[in-house]
PDB file of C-alpha atoms in Angstrom:
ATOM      1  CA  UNK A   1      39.172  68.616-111.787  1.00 92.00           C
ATOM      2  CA  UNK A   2      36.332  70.629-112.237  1.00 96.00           C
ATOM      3  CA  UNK A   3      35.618  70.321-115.999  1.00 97.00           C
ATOM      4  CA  UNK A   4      33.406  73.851-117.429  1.00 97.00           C
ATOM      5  CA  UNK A   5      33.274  73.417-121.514  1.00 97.00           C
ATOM      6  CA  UNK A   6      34.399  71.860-124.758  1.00 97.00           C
ATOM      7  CA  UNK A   7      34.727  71.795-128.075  1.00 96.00           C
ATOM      8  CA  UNK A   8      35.852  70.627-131.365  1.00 95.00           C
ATOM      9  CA  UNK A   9      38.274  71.994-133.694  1.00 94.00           C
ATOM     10  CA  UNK A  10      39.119  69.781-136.842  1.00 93.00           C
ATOM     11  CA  UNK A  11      41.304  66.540-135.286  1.00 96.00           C
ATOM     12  CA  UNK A  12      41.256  67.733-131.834  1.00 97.00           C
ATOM     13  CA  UNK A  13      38.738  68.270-128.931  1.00 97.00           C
ATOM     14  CA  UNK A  14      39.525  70.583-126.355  1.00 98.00           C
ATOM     15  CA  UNK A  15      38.092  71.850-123.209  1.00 96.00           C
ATOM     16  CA  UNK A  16      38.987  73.418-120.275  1.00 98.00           C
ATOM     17  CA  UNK A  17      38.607  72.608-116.428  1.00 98.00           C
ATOM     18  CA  UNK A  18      40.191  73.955-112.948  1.00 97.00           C
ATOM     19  CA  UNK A  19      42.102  71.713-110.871  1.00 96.00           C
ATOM     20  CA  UNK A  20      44.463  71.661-108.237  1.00 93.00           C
ATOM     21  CA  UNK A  21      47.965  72.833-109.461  1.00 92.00           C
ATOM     22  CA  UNK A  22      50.435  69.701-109.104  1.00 88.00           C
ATOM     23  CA  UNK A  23      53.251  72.821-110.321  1.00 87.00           C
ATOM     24  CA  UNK A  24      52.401  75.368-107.160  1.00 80.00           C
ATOM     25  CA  UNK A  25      52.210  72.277-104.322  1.00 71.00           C
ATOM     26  CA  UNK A  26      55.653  72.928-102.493  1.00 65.00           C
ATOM     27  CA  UNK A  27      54.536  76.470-102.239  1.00 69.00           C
ATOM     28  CA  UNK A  28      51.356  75.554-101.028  1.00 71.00           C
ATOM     29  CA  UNK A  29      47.826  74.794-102.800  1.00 82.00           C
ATOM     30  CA  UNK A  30      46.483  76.242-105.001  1.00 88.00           C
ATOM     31  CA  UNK A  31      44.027  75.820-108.498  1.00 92.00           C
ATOM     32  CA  UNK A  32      44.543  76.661-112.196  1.00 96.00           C
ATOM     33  CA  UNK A  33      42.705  77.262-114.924  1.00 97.00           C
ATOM     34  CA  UNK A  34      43.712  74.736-117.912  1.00 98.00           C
ATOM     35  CA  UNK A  35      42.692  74.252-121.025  1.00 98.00           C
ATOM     36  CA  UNK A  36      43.610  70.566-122.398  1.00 98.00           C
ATOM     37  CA  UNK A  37      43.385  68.667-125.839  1.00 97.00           C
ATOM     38  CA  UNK A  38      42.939  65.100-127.048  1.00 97.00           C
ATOM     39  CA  UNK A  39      42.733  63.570-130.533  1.00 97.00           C
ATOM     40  CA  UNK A  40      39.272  62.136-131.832  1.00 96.00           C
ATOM     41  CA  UNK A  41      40.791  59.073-133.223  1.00 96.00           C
ATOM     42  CA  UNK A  42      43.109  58.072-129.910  1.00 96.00           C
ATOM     43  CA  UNK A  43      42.825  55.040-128.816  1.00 94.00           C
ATOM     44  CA  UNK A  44      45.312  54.554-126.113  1.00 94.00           C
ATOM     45  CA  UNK A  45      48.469  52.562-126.494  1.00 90.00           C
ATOM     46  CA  UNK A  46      49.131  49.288-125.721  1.00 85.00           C
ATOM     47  CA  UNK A  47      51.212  47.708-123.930  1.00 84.00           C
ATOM     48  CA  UNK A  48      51.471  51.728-121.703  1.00 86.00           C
ATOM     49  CA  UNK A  49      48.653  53.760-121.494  1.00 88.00           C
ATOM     50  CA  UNK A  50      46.211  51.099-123.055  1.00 88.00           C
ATOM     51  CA  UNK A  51      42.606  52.118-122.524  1.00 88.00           C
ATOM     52  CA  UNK A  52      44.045  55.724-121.507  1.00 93.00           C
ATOM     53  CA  UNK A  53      44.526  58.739-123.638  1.00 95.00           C
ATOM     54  CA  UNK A  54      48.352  58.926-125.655  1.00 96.00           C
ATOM     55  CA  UNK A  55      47.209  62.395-126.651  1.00 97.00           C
ATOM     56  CA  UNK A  56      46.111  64.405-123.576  1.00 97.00           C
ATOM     57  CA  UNK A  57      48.332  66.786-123.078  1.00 98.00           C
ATOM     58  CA  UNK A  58      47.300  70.881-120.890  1.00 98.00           C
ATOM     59  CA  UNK A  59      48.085  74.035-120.543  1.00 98.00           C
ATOM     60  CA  UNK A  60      47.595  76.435-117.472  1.00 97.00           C
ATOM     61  CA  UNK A  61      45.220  79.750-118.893  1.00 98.00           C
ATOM     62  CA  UNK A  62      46.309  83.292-117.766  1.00 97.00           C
ATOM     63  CA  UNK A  63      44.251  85.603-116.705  1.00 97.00           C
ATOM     64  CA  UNK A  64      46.285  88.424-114.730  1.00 95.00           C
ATOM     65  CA  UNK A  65      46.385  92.038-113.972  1.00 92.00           C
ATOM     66  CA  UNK A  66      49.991  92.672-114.995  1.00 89.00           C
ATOM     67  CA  UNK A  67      52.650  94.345-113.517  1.00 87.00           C
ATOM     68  CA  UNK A  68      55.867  93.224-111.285  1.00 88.00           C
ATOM     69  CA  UNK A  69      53.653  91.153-109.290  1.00 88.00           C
ATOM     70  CA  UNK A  70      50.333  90.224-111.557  1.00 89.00           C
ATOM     71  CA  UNK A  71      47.513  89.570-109.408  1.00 92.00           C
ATOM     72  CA  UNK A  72      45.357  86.488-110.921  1.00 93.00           C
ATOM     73  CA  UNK A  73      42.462  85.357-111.265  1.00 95.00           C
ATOM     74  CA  UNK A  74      42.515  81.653-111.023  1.00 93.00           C
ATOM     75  CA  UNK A  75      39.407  79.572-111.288  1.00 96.00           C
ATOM     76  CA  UNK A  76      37.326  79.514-114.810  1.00 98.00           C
ATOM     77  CA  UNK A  77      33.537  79.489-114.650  1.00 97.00           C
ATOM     78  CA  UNK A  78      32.479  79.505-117.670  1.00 98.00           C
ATOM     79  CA  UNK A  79      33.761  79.607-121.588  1.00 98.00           C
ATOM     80  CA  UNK A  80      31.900  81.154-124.778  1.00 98.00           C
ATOM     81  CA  UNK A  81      32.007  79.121-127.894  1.00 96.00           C
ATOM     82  CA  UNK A  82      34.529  79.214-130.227  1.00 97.00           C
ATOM     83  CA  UNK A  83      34.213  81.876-132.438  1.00 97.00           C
ATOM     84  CA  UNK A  84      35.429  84.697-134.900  1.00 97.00           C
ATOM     85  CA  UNK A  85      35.949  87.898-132.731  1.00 96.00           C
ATOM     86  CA  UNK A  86      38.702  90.751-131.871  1.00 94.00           C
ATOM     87  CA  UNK A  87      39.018  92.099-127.496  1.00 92.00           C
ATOM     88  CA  UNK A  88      38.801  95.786-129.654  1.00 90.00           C
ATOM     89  CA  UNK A  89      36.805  97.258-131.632  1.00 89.00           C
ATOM     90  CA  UNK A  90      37.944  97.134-135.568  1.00 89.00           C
ATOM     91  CA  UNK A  91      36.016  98.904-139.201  1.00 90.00           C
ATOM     92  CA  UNK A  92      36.423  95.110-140.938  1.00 91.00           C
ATOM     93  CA  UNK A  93      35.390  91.814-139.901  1.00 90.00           C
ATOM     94  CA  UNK A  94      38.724  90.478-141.786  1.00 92.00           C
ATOM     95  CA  UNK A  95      39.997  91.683-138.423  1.00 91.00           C
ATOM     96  CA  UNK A  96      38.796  89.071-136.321  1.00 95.00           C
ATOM     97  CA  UNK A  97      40.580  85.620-135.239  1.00 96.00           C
ATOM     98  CA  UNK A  98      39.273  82.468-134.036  1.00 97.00           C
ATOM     99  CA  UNK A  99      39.103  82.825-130.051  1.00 98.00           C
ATOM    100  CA  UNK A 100      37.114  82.508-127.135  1.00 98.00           C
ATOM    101  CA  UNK A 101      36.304  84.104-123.550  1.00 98.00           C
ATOM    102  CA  UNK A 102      36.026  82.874-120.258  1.00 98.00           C
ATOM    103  CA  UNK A 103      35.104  83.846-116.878  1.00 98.00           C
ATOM    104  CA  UNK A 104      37.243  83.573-113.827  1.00 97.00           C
ATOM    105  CA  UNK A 105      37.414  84.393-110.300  1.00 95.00           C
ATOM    106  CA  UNK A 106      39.489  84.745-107.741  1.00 92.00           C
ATOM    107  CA  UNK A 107      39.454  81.477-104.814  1.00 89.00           C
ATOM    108  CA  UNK A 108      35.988  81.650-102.475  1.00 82.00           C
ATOM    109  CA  UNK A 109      38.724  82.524 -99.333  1.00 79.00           C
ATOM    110  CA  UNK A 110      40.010  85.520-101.536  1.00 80.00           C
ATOM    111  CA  UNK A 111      39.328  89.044-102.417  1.00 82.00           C
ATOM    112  CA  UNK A 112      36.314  88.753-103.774  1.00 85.00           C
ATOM    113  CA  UNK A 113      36.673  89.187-107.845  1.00 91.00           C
ATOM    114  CA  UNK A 114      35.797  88.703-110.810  1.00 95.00           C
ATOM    115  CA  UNK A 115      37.688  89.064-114.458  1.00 96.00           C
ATOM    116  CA  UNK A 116      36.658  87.976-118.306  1.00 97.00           C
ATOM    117  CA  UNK A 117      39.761  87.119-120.248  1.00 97.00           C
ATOM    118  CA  UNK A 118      40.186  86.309-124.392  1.00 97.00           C
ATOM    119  CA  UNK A 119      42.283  83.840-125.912  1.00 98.00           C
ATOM    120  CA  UNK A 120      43.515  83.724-129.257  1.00 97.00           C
ATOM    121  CA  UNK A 121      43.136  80.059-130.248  1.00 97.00           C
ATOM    122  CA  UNK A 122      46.666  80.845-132.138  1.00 97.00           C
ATOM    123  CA  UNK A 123      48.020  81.327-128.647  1.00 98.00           C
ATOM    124  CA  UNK A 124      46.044  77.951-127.344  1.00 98.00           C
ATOM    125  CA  UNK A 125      47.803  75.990-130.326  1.00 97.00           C
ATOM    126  CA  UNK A 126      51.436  78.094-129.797  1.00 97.00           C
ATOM    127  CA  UNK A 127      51.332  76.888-126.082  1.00 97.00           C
ATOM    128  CA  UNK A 128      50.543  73.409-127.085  1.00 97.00           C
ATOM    129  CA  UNK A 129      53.616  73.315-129.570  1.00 96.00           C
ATOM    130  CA  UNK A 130      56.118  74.661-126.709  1.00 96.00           C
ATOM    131  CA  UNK A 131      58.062  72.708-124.368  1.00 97.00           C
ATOM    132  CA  UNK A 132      56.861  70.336-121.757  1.00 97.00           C
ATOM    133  CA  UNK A 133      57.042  70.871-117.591  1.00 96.00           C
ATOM    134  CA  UNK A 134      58.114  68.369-115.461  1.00 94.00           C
ATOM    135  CA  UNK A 135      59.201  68.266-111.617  1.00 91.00           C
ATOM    136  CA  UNK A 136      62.338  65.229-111.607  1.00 87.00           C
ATOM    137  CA  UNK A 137      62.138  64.913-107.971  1.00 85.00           C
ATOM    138  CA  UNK A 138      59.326  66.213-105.244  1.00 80.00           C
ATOM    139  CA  UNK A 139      61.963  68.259-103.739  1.00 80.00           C
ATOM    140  CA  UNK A 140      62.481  69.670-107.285  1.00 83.00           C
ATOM    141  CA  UNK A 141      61.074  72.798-108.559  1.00 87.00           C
ATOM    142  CA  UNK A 142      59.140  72.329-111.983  1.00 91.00           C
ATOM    143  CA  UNK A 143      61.104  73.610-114.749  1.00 93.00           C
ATOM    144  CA  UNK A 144      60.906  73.109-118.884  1.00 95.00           C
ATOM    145  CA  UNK A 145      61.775  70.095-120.477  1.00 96.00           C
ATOM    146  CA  UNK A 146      65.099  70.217-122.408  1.00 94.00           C
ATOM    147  CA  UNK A 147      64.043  70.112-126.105  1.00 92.00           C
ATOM    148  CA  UNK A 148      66.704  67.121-126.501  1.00 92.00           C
ATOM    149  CA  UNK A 149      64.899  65.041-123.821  1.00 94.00           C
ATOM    150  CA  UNK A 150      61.679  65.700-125.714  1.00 95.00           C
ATOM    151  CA  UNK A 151      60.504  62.796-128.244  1.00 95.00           C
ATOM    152  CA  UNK A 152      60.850  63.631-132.338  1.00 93.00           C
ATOM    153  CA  UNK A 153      58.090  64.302-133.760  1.00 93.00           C
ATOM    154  CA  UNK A 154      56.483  66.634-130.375  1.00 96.00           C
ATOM    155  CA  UNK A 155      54.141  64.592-129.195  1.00 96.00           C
ATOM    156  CA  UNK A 156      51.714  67.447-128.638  1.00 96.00           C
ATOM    157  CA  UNK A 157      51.742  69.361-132.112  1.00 94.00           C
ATOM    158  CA  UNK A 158      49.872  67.156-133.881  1.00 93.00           C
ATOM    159  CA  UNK A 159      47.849  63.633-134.202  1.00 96.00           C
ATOM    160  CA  UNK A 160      49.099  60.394-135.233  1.00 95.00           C
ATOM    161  CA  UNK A 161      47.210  58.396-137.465  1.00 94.00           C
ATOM    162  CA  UNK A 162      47.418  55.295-135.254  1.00 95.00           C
ATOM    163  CA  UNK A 163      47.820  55.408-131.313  1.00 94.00           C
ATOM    164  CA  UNK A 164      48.930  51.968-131.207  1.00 93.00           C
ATOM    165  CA  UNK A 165      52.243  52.729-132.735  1.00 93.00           C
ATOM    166  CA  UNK A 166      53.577  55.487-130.645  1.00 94.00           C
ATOM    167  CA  UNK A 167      56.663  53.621-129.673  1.00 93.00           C
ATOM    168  CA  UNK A 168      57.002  52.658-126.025  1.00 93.00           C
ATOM    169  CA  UNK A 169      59.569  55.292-125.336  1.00 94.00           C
ATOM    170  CA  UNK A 170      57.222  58.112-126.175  1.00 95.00           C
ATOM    171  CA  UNK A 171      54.598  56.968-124.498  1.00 95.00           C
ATOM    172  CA  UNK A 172      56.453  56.176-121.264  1.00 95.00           C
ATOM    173  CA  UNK A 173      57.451  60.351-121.899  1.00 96.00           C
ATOM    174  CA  UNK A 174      53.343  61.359-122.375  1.00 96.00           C
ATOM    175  CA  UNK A 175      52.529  59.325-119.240  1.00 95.00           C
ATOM    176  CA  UNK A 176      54.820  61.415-117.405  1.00 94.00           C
ATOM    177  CA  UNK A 177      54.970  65.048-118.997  1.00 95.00           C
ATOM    178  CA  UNK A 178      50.914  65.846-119.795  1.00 96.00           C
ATOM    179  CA  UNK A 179      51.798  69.482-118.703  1.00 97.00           C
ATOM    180  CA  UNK A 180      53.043  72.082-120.983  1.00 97.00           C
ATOM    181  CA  UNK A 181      55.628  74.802-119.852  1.00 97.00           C
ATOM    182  CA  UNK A 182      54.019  78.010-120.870  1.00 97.00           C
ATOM    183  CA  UNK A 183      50.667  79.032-120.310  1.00 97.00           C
ATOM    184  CA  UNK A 184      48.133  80.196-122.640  1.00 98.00           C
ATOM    185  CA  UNK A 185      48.492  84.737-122.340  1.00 97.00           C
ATOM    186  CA  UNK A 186      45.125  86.389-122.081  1.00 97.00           C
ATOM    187  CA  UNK A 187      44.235  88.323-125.929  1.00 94.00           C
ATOM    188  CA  UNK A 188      45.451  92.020-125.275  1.00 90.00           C
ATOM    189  CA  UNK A 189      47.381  91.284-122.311  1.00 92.00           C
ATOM    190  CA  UNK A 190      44.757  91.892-119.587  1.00 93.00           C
ATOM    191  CA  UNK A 191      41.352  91.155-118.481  1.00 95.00           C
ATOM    192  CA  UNK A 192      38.522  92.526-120.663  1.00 95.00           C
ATOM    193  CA  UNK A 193      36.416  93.165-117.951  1.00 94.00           C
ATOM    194  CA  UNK A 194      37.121  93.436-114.134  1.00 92.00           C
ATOM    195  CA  UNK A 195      34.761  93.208-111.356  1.00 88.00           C
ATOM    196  CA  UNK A 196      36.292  93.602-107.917  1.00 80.00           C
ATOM    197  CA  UNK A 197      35.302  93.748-104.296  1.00 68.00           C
ATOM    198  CA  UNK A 198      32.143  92.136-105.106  1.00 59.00           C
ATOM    199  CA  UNK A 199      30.241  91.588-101.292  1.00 62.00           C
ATOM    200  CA  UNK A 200      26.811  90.355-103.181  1.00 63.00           C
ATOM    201  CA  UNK A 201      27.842  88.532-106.223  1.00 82.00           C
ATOM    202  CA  UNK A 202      30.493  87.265-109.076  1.00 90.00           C
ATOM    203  CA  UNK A 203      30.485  86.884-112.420  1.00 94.00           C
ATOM    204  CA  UNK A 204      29.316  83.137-113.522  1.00 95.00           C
ATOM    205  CA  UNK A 205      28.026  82.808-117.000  1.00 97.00           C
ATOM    206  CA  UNK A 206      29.037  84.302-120.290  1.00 98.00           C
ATOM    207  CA  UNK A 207      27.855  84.318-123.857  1.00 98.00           C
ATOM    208  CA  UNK A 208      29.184  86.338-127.119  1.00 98.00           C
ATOM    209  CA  UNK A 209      27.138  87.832-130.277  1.00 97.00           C
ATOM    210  CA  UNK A 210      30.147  87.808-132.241  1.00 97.00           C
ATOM    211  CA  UNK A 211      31.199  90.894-134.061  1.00 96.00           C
ATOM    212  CA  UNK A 212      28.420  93.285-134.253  1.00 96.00           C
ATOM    213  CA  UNK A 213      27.933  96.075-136.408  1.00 94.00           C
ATOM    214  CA  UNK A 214      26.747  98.749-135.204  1.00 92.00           C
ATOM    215  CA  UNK A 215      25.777 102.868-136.316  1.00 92.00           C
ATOM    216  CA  UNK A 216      29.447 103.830-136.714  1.00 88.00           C
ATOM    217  CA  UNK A 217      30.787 101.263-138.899  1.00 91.00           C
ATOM    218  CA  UNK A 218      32.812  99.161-136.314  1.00 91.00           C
ATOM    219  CA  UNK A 219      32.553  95.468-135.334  1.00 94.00           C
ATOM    220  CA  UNK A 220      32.031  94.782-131.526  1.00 94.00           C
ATOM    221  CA  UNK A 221      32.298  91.307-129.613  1.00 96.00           C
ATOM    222  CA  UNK A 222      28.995  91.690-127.275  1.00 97.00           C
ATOM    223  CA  UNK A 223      29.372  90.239-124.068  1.00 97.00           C
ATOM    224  CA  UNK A 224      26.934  88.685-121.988  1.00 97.00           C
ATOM    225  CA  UNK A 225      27.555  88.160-118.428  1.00 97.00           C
ATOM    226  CA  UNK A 226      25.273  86.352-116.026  1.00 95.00           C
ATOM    227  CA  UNK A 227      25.973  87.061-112.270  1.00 92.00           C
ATOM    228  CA  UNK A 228      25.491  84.754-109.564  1.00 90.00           C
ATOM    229  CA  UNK A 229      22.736  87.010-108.044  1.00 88.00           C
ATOM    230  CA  UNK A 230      20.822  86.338-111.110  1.00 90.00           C
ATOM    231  CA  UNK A 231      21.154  89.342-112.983  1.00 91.00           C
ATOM    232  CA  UNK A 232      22.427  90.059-116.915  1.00 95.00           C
ATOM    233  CA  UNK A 233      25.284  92.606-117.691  1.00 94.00           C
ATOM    234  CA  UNK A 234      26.028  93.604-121.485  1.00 96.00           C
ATOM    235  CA  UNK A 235      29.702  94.715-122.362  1.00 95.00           C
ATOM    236  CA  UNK A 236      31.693  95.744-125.203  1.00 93.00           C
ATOM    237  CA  UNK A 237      35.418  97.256-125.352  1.00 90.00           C
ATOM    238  CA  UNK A 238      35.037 100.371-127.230  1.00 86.00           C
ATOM    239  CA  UNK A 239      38.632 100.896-127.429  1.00 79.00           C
ATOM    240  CA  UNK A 240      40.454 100.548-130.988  1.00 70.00           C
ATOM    241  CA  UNK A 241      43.548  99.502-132.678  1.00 67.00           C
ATOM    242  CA  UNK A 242      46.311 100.819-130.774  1.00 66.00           C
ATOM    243  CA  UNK A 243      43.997 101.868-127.899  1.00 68.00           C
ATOM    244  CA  UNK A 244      43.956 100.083-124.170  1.00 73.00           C
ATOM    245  CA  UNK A 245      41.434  97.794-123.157  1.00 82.00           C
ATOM    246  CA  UNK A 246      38.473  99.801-122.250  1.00 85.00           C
ATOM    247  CA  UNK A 247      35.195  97.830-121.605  1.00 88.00           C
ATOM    248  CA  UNK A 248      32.011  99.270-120.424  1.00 90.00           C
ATOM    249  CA  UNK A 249      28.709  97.972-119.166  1.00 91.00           C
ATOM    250  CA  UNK A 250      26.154  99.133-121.537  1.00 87.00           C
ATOM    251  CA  UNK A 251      22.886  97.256-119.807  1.00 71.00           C
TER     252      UNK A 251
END
């Protein structure tokens, strides 16, 4: 894995990373985007998983152009922090959510692209509280989890107050299932911002001045987007409630 950022959020630290997807290898390779979460006070289970995590558990991110066949953009760069935002432009700052945005491009061999995506951290906890993926044989494809082979209480919703009592049944099931079934959907349903058929550079870098208030009223999520060419775009989607995405370089 190629690990990009973290952070923590009450019991939990999460981060996210690209790796190569186990889920994709009879079709070939390929990598994901994940995002992943552990709990601060694990401390592995004895007599399975001792001096491993009992509480790592990941989701795939998606960031897609929809449409019958979405076209995707597959390896993260680069995360902003966790903050309180909204993908459009709103007249309250009650409007925003906790969430955070993240760079991704398509595979070095590819079209040559670039996308910024926003996730809800509702949606990061939703996918987290879903059903498992698992693959029963190599031949097999990988399919959900049946919710009556999956131990009570989820493993993944929540932490327990002591690792070392997750009974050995439930452990034996996180040692084999750390992947959830859905992924985590992009805020808004789309990229934010697209950059495509790039022969000179790709995005790399981002950072976010968190809704800004500017000469009209409205609150904006500023975007800051470092290339790897070395140079410094500024975006903001200017479209409203109700509107579609629609993001413009302003600098």
């Amino acid at each position: 894995p190629d690990f990009i950022s973290s952070f923590e959020y009450q019991d939990k630290v999460y981060f996210f990373f690209r790796e190569t997807a186990v889920e994709y290898i009879n079709c070939g390779k390929a990598r994901f985007s994940r995002v992943a979460r552990i709990c601060k006070n694990d401390r592995g289970g004895p007599p399975i998983l001792k001096s491993e995590w009992t509480s790592f558990f990941k989701a795939r991110l998606n960031c897609s152009l929809p449409g019958e066949y979405p076209f995707y953009f597959d390896e993260i760069q680069s995360t902003s922090d966790l903050g309180m935002g909204n993908v459009l432009s709103s007249l309250s700052v009650s409007d925003s959510t906790a969430m955070v945005y993240a760079v991704f491009t398509t595979p070095q061999n590819s079209i040559p692209g670039s996308a910024v995506c926003a996730f809800r951290f509702s949606d990061i906890m939703k996918a987290f509280e879903g059903k498992f993926k698992e693959q029963q044989t190599p031949q097999s494809s990988w399919l959900p989890v049946e919710d009556k082979k999956t131990p009570s209480p989820h493993p993944a919703k929540s932490c327990v107050n002591d690792s070392h009592q997750i009974s050995p049944k439930t452990l034996d099931f996180i040692k084999t299932h750390p992947l959830m079934d859905k992924a985590v959907p992009a805020f808004g349903g789309a990229p934010v911002l697209l950059r495509a058929n790039l022969d000179s550079h790709r995005l790399t870098t981002i950072a976010v001045d968190w809704q800004v208030r500017t000469a009209d009223g409205r609150f904006y999520d500023v975007l800051y987007l470092g290339t790897s060419n070395g140079h410094v775009l500024k975006a903001i989607n200017v479209g409203g409630s109700g509107d579609a995405i629609q993001t413009v370089v302003i600098g």
